[in-house]
Amino acid sequence: MPDLTPVLLKEEIDEAVAKLAHRISTDFENHQLVLVGVLKGAFIFLADLIRHLTIPVKVDFVRIASYGSETSTSGTIRLTKNLEIDIKNKDVLIIEDIIDTGLSLTYLVDHLKSFKPKTVRICTLIDKRERRKIDIQIDYVGHIIKKGFLVGYGLDYAEEYRNLPAVYDLQL
Ligand code: IMP
Ligand code: MG
C-alpha cells in the first residue's frame, strides 16, 4: 500500500481558497474576468474558489497533457481541449492545481496570448518550487510546498486519489 502523509489539512485549503477569492474579487472588480481552469487537476479548486467570488465571472476549461514519467513533466506538452469562450480583450485568470517545473503553464500562457486577451494572470493552489525550470510569475498562490509528490483535492497519481478532501504526500 502506498503511504500518504498529510501536507495540507482541509481547513488550511479552505482558508487559502477564501483568501484568494477575496483578493481576486477586489483586484478584478469592474473587469470582464474569465477564469480558465486547467483540467483535470484544478476542477475541485476552481469549483470551491468561484463560490467565494463576489464579482461576475465566466468560466472555461482547457486541458493540457504532457508526456513523461508519471511523477514529472517531460517538457513535451500539447493541448487536448481548447477554450470555448472568446477571451479577446478580456482579463484572463488561469486556475491551476499545482505548478512544478513551470513548463505546462509557460506553454499555456503563450497559447492563451495568441487569442489577444487584455491580461493573463495565474492562480495556483500549490506552488511547488523544488523542480522549477522556468521562472514564471505566479500572481496568486494558495500554499508554497517545498517538495514531494502530492495527491488529493483534485491532484492525482495515475488518475487515483483526486477525491481525497485534503492534500497528501505520496510515497510509492
Ligand atoms: P509542470 O509543467 O511541471 O509545472 O507541471 C504541472 C502539472 O503537473 C500540474 O498541473 C499537475 O497536473 C502535474 N503535477 C506536478 N506536480 C504534481 C504533484 O505533486 N502531484 C500531482 N500532479 C502534479
Ligand atoms: Mg494540472
PDB file of C-alpha atoms and ligand atoms in Angstrom:
ATOM      1  CA  MET A   1       0.000   0.000   0.000  1.00  0.00           C
ATOM      2  CA  PRO A   2       1.373   3.494  -0.869  1.00  0.00           C
ATOM      3  CA  ASP A   3       1.993   5.722   2.118  1.00  0.00           C
ATOM      4  CA  LEU A   4       0.048   9.023   2.412  1.00  0.00           C
ATOM      5  CA  THR A   5       1.434  11.779   4.667  1.00  0.00           C
ATOM      6  CA  PRO A   6      -0.835  14.815   5.293  1.00  0.00           C
ATOM      7  CA  VAL A   7       0.541  18.036   3.792  1.00  0.00           C
ATOM      8  CA  LEU A   8      -2.466  20.388   3.771  1.00  0.00           C
ATOM      9  CA  LEU A   9      -5.462  19.911   6.022  1.00  0.00           C
ATOM     10  CA  LYS A  10      -8.929  20.599   4.681  1.00  0.00           C
ATOM     11  CA  GLU A  11      -9.113  23.704   6.926  1.00  0.00           C
ATOM     12  CA  GLU A  12      -5.828  25.059   5.525  1.00  0.00           C
ATOM     13  CA  ILE A  13      -7.109  24.608   1.979  1.00  0.00           C
ATOM     14  CA  ASP A  14     -10.444  26.277   2.779  1.00  0.00           C
ATOM     15  CA  GLU A  15      -8.687  29.240   4.363  1.00  0.00           C
ATOM     16  CA  ALA A  16      -6.364  29.703   1.385  1.00  0.00           C
ATOM     17  CA  VAL A  17      -9.257  29.427  -1.088  1.00  0.00           C
ATOM     18  CA  ALA A  18     -11.303  32.046   0.769  1.00  0.00           C
ATOM     19  CA  LYS A  19      -8.329  34.448   0.944  1.00  0.00           C
ATOM     20  CA  LEU A  20      -7.532  34.042  -2.743  1.00  0.00           C
ATOM     21  CA  ALA A  21     -11.184  34.604  -3.680  1.00  0.00           C
ATOM     22  CA  HIS A  22     -11.239  37.789  -1.623  1.00  0.00           C
ATOM     23  CA  ARG A  23      -8.104  39.145  -3.345  1.00  0.00           C
ATOM     24  CA  ILE A  24      -9.371  38.183  -6.799  1.00  0.00           C
ATOM     25  CA  SER A  25     -12.781  39.756  -6.130  1.00  0.00           C
ATOM     26  CA  THR A  26     -11.065  43.006  -5.117  1.00  0.00           C
ATOM     27  CA  ASP A  27      -8.487  43.050  -7.918  1.00  0.00           C
ATOM     28  CA  PHE A  28     -10.963  42.289 -10.701  1.00  0.00           C
ATOM     29  CA  GLU A  29     -13.890  44.394  -9.598  1.00  0.00           C
ATOM     30  CA  ASN A  30     -15.367  46.075 -12.707  1.00  0.00           C
ATOM     31  CA  HIS A  31     -13.327  43.858 -15.040  1.00  0.00           C
ATOM     32  CA  GLN A  32     -14.514  41.254 -17.512  1.00  0.00           C
ATOM     33  CA  LEU A  33     -12.894  38.263 -15.885  1.00  0.00           C
ATOM     34  CA  VAL A  34     -12.664  34.837 -17.488  1.00  0.00           C
ATOM     35  CA  LEU A  35     -11.364  32.017 -15.296  1.00  0.00           C
ATOM     36  CA  VAL A  36      -9.597  29.299 -17.269  1.00  0.00           C
ATOM     37  CA  GLY A  37      -9.371  26.075 -15.291  1.00  0.00           C
ATOM     38  CA  VAL A  38      -6.701  23.559 -16.257  1.00  0.00           C
ATOM     39  CA  LEU A  39      -8.178  20.064 -16.435  1.00  0.00           C
ATOM     40  CA  LYS A  40      -8.262  17.796 -14.819  1.00  0.00           C
ATOM     41  CA  GLY A  41      -6.455  18.642 -11.588  1.00  0.00           C
ATOM     42  CA  ALA A  42      -7.908  22.114 -10.983  1.00  0.00           C
ATOM     43  CA  PHE A  43     -11.575  21.152 -11.101  1.00  0.00           C
ATOM     44  CA  ILE A  44     -12.127  20.963  -7.341  1.00  0.00           C
ATOM     45  CA  PHE A  45     -10.093  24.090  -6.542  1.00  0.00           C
ATOM     46  CA  LEU A  46     -11.955  26.061  -9.226  1.00  0.00           C
ATOM     47  CA  ALA A  47     -15.335  24.805  -8.034  1.00  0.00           C
ATOM     48  CA  ASP A  48     -14.589  25.925  -4.463  1.00  0.00           C
ATOM     49  CA  LEU A  49     -12.956  29.215  -5.496  1.00  0.00           C
ATOM     50  CA  ILE A  50     -15.796  30.520  -7.684  1.00  0.00           C
ATOM     51  CA  ARG A  51     -18.325  30.040  -4.910  1.00  0.00           C
ATOM     52  CA  HIS A  52     -16.366  32.528  -2.786  1.00  0.00           C
ATOM     53  CA  LEU A  53     -16.098  35.185  -5.511  1.00  0.00           C
ATOM     54  CA  THR A  54     -18.279  38.271  -5.129  1.00  0.00           C
ATOM     55  CA  ILE A  55     -17.827  39.516  -8.733  1.00  0.00           C
ATOM     56  CA  PRO A  56     -19.311  38.241 -12.007  1.00  0.00           C
ATOM     57  CA  VAL A  57     -17.056  35.783 -13.850  1.00  0.00           C
ATOM     58  CA  LYS A  58     -17.146  33.490 -16.837  1.00  0.00           C
ATOM     59  CA  VAL A  59     -15.601  30.041 -16.588  1.00  0.00           C
ATOM     60  CA  ASP A  60     -13.903  27.964 -19.243  1.00  0.00           C
ATOM     61  CA  PHE A  61     -11.525  24.999 -19.267  1.00  0.00           C
ATOM     62  CA  VAL A  62      -8.519  23.809 -21.203  1.00  0.00           C
ATOM     63  CA  ARG A  63      -6.766  20.520 -20.901  1.00  0.00           C
ATOM     64  CA  ILE A  64      -3.048  20.137 -21.350  1.00  0.00           C
ATOM     65  CA  ALA A  65      -1.288  16.828 -21.449  1.00  0.00           C
ATOM     66  CA  SER A  66       2.412  16.252 -21.043  1.00  0.00           C
ATOM     67  CA  TYR A  67       4.349  13.171 -21.859  1.00  0.00           C
ATOM     68  CA  GLY A  68       6.802  11.846 -19.336  1.00  0.00           C
ATOM     69  CA  SER A  69       7.067   9.668 -16.302  1.00  0.00           C
ATOM     70  CA  GLU A  70       4.061   9.546 -14.020  1.00  0.00           C
ATOM     71  CA  THR A  71       5.517  11.947 -11.465  1.00  0.00           C
ATOM     72  CA  SER A  72       7.263  14.568 -13.599  1.00  0.00           C
ATOM     73  CA  THR A  73       6.627  16.628 -16.716  1.00  0.00           C
ATOM     74  CA  SER A  74       8.750  15.730 -19.731  1.00  0.00           C
ATOM     75  CA  GLY A  75       8.557  19.106 -21.392  1.00  0.00           C
ATOM     76  CA  THR A  76       6.588  17.845 -24.382  1.00  0.00           C
ATOM     77  CA  ILE A  77       3.243  19.477 -23.875  1.00  0.00           C
ATOM     78  CA  ARG A  78       0.135  19.550 -26.011  1.00  0.00           C
ATOM     79  CA  LEU A  79      -3.326  20.972 -25.732  1.00  0.00           C
ATOM     80  CA  THR A  80      -6.051  18.333 -25.824  1.00  0.00           C
ATOM     81  CA  LYS A  81      -9.023  20.624 -25.151  1.00  0.00           C
ATOM     82  CA  ASN A  82      -9.159  24.235 -26.251  1.00  0.00           C
ATOM     83  CA  LEU A  83     -11.071  27.278 -25.000  1.00  0.00           C
ATOM     84  CA  GLU A  84     -14.710  27.718 -25.947  1.00  0.00           C
ATOM     85  CA  ILE A  85     -15.170  31.302 -24.731  1.00  0.00           C
ATOM     86  CA  ASP A  86     -13.746  34.226 -26.720  1.00  0.00           C
ATOM     87  CA  ILE A  87     -11.124  35.860 -24.472  1.00  0.00           C
ATOM     88  CA  LYS A  88     -10.152  38.699 -26.824  1.00  0.00           C
ATOM     89  CA  ASN A  89      -9.745  41.901 -24.761  1.00  0.00           C
ATOM     90  CA  LYS A  90     -10.790  40.055 -21.606  1.00  0.00           C
ATOM     91  CA  ASP A  91      -8.900  39.647 -18.342  1.00  0.00           C
ATOM     92  CA  VAL A  92      -7.955  36.013 -18.020  1.00  0.00           C
ATOM     93  CA  LEU A  93      -7.036  34.235 -14.814  1.00  0.00           C
ATOM     94  CA  ILE A  94      -5.622  30.737 -15.204  1.00  0.00           C
ATOM     95  CA  ILE A  95      -6.641  28.422 -12.363  1.00  0.00           C
ATOM     96  CA  GLU A  96      -4.130  25.636 -11.793  1.00  0.00           C
ATOM     97  CA  ASP A  97      -3.869  22.982  -9.100  1.00  0.00           C
ATOM     98  CA  ILE A  98      -0.086  22.861  -8.769  1.00  0.00           C
ATOM     99  CA  ILE A  99       2.911  24.376 -10.528  1.00  0.00           C
ATOM    100  CA  ASP A 100       6.012  22.217 -10.552  1.00  0.00           C
ATOM    101  CA  THR A 101       8.581  22.800 -13.339  1.00  0.00           C
ATOM    102  CA  GLY A 102       6.519  25.657 -14.807  1.00  0.00           C
ATOM    103  CA  LEU A 103       6.677  24.146 -18.304  1.00  0.00           C
ATOM    104  CA  SER A 104       2.928  23.497 -18.673  1.00  0.00           C
ATOM    105  CA  LEU A 105       1.977  26.992 -17.571  1.00  0.00           C
ATOM    106  CA  THR A 106       4.550  28.677 -19.792  1.00  0.00           C
ATOM    107  CA  TYR A 107       3.107  26.788 -22.731  1.00  0.00           C
ATOM    108  CA  LEU A 108      -0.455  27.662 -21.734  1.00  0.00           C
ATOM    109  CA  VAL A 109       0.223  31.380 -21.202  1.00  0.00           C
ATOM    110  CA  ASP A 110       1.769  31.603 -24.692  1.00  0.00           C
ATOM    111  CA  HIS A 111      -1.194  29.749 -26.161  1.00  0.00           C
ATOM    112  CA  LEU A 112      -3.768  31.982 -24.458  1.00  0.00           C
ATOM    113  CA  LYS A 113      -1.917  35.145 -25.503  1.00  0.00           C
ATOM    114  CA  SER A 114      -2.455  34.159 -29.145  1.00  0.00           C
ATOM    115  CA  PHE A 115      -6.173  34.944 -28.600  1.00  0.00           C
ATOM    116  CA  LYS A 116      -5.261  38.550 -27.691  1.00  0.00           C
ATOM    117  CA  PRO A 117      -6.686  38.802 -24.157  1.00  0.00           C
ATOM    118  CA  LYS A 118      -6.200  42.085 -22.312  1.00  0.00           C
ATOM    119  CA  THR A 119      -4.279  40.421 -19.472  1.00  0.00           C
ATOM    120  CA  VAL A 120      -3.300  36.901 -18.432  1.00  0.00           C
ATOM    121  CA  ARG A 121      -2.637  36.160 -14.777  1.00  0.00           C
ATOM    122  CA  ILE A 122      -2.001  32.917 -12.914  1.00  0.00           C
ATOM    123  CA  CYS A 123      -3.574  31.494  -9.767  1.00  0.00           C
ATOM    124  CA  THR A 124      -2.421  28.200  -8.284  1.00  0.00           C
ATOM    125  CA  LEU A 125      -3.426  26.405  -5.139  1.00  0.00           C
ATOM    126  CA  ILE A 126       0.084  24.988  -4.701  1.00  0.00           C
ATOM    127  CA  ASP A 127       3.433  26.422  -5.755  1.00  0.00           C
ATOM    128  CA  LYS A 128       5.950  23.567  -5.579  1.00  0.00           C
ATOM    129  CA  ARG A 129       9.335  25.119  -6.166  1.00  0.00           C
ATOM    130  CA  GLU A 130      11.937  22.395  -5.878  1.00  0.00           C
ATOM    131  CA  ARG A 131      11.873  21.375  -9.539  1.00  0.00           C
ATOM    132  CA  ARG A 132      11.059  24.760 -11.106  1.00  0.00           C
ATOM    133  CA  LYS A 133      12.734  25.088 -14.512  1.00  0.00           C
ATOM    134  CA  ILE A 134      11.150  28.294 -15.750  1.00  0.00           C
ATOM    135  CA  ASP A 135      10.944  31.364 -13.536  1.00  0.00           C
ATOM    136  CA  ILE A 136       7.268  32.035 -14.151  1.00  0.00           C
ATOM    137  CA  GLN A 137       5.448  34.863 -12.382  1.00  0.00           C
ATOM    138  CA  ILE A 138       2.583  33.460 -10.305  1.00  0.00           C
ATOM    139  CA  ASP A 139       0.144  36.172  -9.253  1.00  0.00           C
ATOM    140  CA  TYR A 140      -1.992  34.244  -6.745  1.00  0.00           C
ATOM    141  CA  VAL A 141      -0.600  31.392  -4.630  1.00  0.00           C
ATOM    142  CA  GLY A 142      -2.553  29.412  -2.040  1.00  0.00           C
ATOM    143  CA  HIS A 143       0.303  27.460  -0.437  1.00  0.00           C
ATOM    144  CA  ILE A 144       4.015  27.050  -1.084  1.00  0.00           C
ATOM    145  CA  ILE A 145       5.178  23.460  -0.652  1.00  0.00           C
ATOM    146  CA  LYS A 146       8.867  22.665  -0.989  1.00  0.00           C
ATOM    147  CA  LYS A 147       8.784  19.175  -2.456  1.00  0.00           C
ATOM    148  CA  GLY A 148       7.104  15.816  -2.715  1.00  0.00           C
ATOM    149  CA  PHE A 149       4.542  14.244  -4.972  1.00  0.00           C
ATOM    150  CA  LEU A 150       1.161  15.452  -3.813  1.00  0.00           C
ATOM    151  CA  VAL A 151      -2.271  13.904  -4.236  1.00  0.00           C
ATOM    152  CA  GLY A 152      -5.822  14.729  -3.198  1.00  0.00           C
ATOM    153  CA  TYR A 153      -8.157  17.728  -3.668  1.00  0.00           C
ATOM    154  CA  GLY A 154      -8.074  17.165  -7.444  1.00  0.00           C
ATOM    155  CA  LEU A 155      -4.436  16.085  -7.666  1.00  0.00           C
ATOM    156  CA  ASP A 156      -3.860  12.554  -8.905  1.00  0.00           C
ATOM    157  CA  TYR A 157      -1.340   9.826  -9.230  1.00  0.00           C
ATOM    158  CA  ALA A 158      -2.255   7.669 -12.248  1.00  0.00           C
ATOM    159  CA  GLU A 159      -5.833   9.072 -12.018  1.00  0.00           C
ATOM    160  CA  GLU A 160      -6.279   7.998  -8.403  1.00  0.00           C
ATOM    161  CA  TYR A 161      -6.725   9.996  -5.175  1.00  0.00           C
ATOM    162  CA  ARG A 162      -8.412  13.071  -6.755  1.00  0.00           C
ATOM    163  CA  ASN A 163     -11.385  12.638  -4.415  1.00  0.00           C
ATOM    164  CA  LEU A 164      -9.440  12.981  -1.139  1.00  0.00           C
ATOM    165  CA  PRO A 165     -10.623  16.152   0.669  1.00  0.00           C
ATOM    166  CA  ALA A 166      -7.106  17.138   1.774  1.00  0.00           C
ATOM    167  CA  VAL A 167      -3.604  17.079   0.229  1.00  0.00           C
ATOM    168  CA  TYR A 168      -1.123  14.296   0.971  1.00  0.00           C
ATOM    169  CA  ASP A 169       2.439  13.461   0.051  1.00  0.00           C
ATOM    170  CA  LEU A 170       2.506  10.112  -1.686  1.00  0.00           C
ATOM    171  CA  GLN A 171       5.423   7.792  -1.062  1.00  0.00           C
ATOM    172  CA  LEU A 172       5.376   4.991  -3.583  1.00  0.00           C
TER     173      LEU A 172
HETATM  174  P1  IMP B   1       4.708  21.471 -14.528  1.00  0.00           P
HETATM  175  O1  IMP B   1       4.558  21.647 -16.008  1.00  0.00           O
HETATM  176  O2  IMP B   1       5.932  20.668 -14.175  1.00  0.00           O
HETATM  177  O3  IMP B   1       4.662  22.764 -13.758  1.00  0.00           O
HETATM  178  O4  IMP B   1       3.565  20.527 -14.051  1.00  0.00           O
HETATM  179  C1  IMP B   1       2.319  20.946 -13.818  1.00  0.00           C
HETATM  180  C2  IMP B   1       1.348  19.794 -13.853  1.00  0.00           C
HETATM  181  O5  IMP B   1       1.937  18.537 -13.478  1.00  0.00           O
HETATM  182  C3  IMP B   1       0.282  20.074 -12.832  1.00  0.00           C
HETATM  183  O6  IMP B   1      -0.779  20.781 -13.399  1.00  0.00           O
HETATM  184  C4  IMP B   1      -0.122  18.684 -12.399  1.00  0.00           C
HETATM  185  O7  IMP B   1      -1.116  18.202 -13.278  1.00  0.00           O
HETATM  186  C5  IMP B   1       1.130  17.863 -12.545  1.00  0.00           C
HETATM  187  N1  IMP B   1       1.843  17.767 -11.257  1.00  0.00           N
HETATM  188  C6  IMP B   1       3.001  18.382 -10.903  1.00  0.00           C
HETATM  189  N2  IMP B   1       3.360  18.082  -9.647  1.00  0.00           N
HETATM  190  C7  IMP B   1       2.396  17.273  -9.180  1.00  0.00           C
HETATM  191  C8  IMP B   1       2.190  16.612  -7.910  1.00  0.00           C
HETATM  192  O8  IMP B   1       2.946  16.743  -6.948  1.00  0.00           O
HETATM  193  N3  IMP B   1       1.063  15.833  -7.832  1.00  0.00           N
HETATM  194  C9  IMP B   1       0.181  15.683  -8.837  1.00  0.00           C
HETATM  195  N4  IMP B   1       0.328  16.287 -10.031  1.00  0.00           N
HETATM  196  C10 IMP B   1       1.434  17.053 -10.206  1.00  0.00           C
HETATM  197 MG    MG B   2      -2.658  20.187 -13.678  1.00  0.00          MG
END
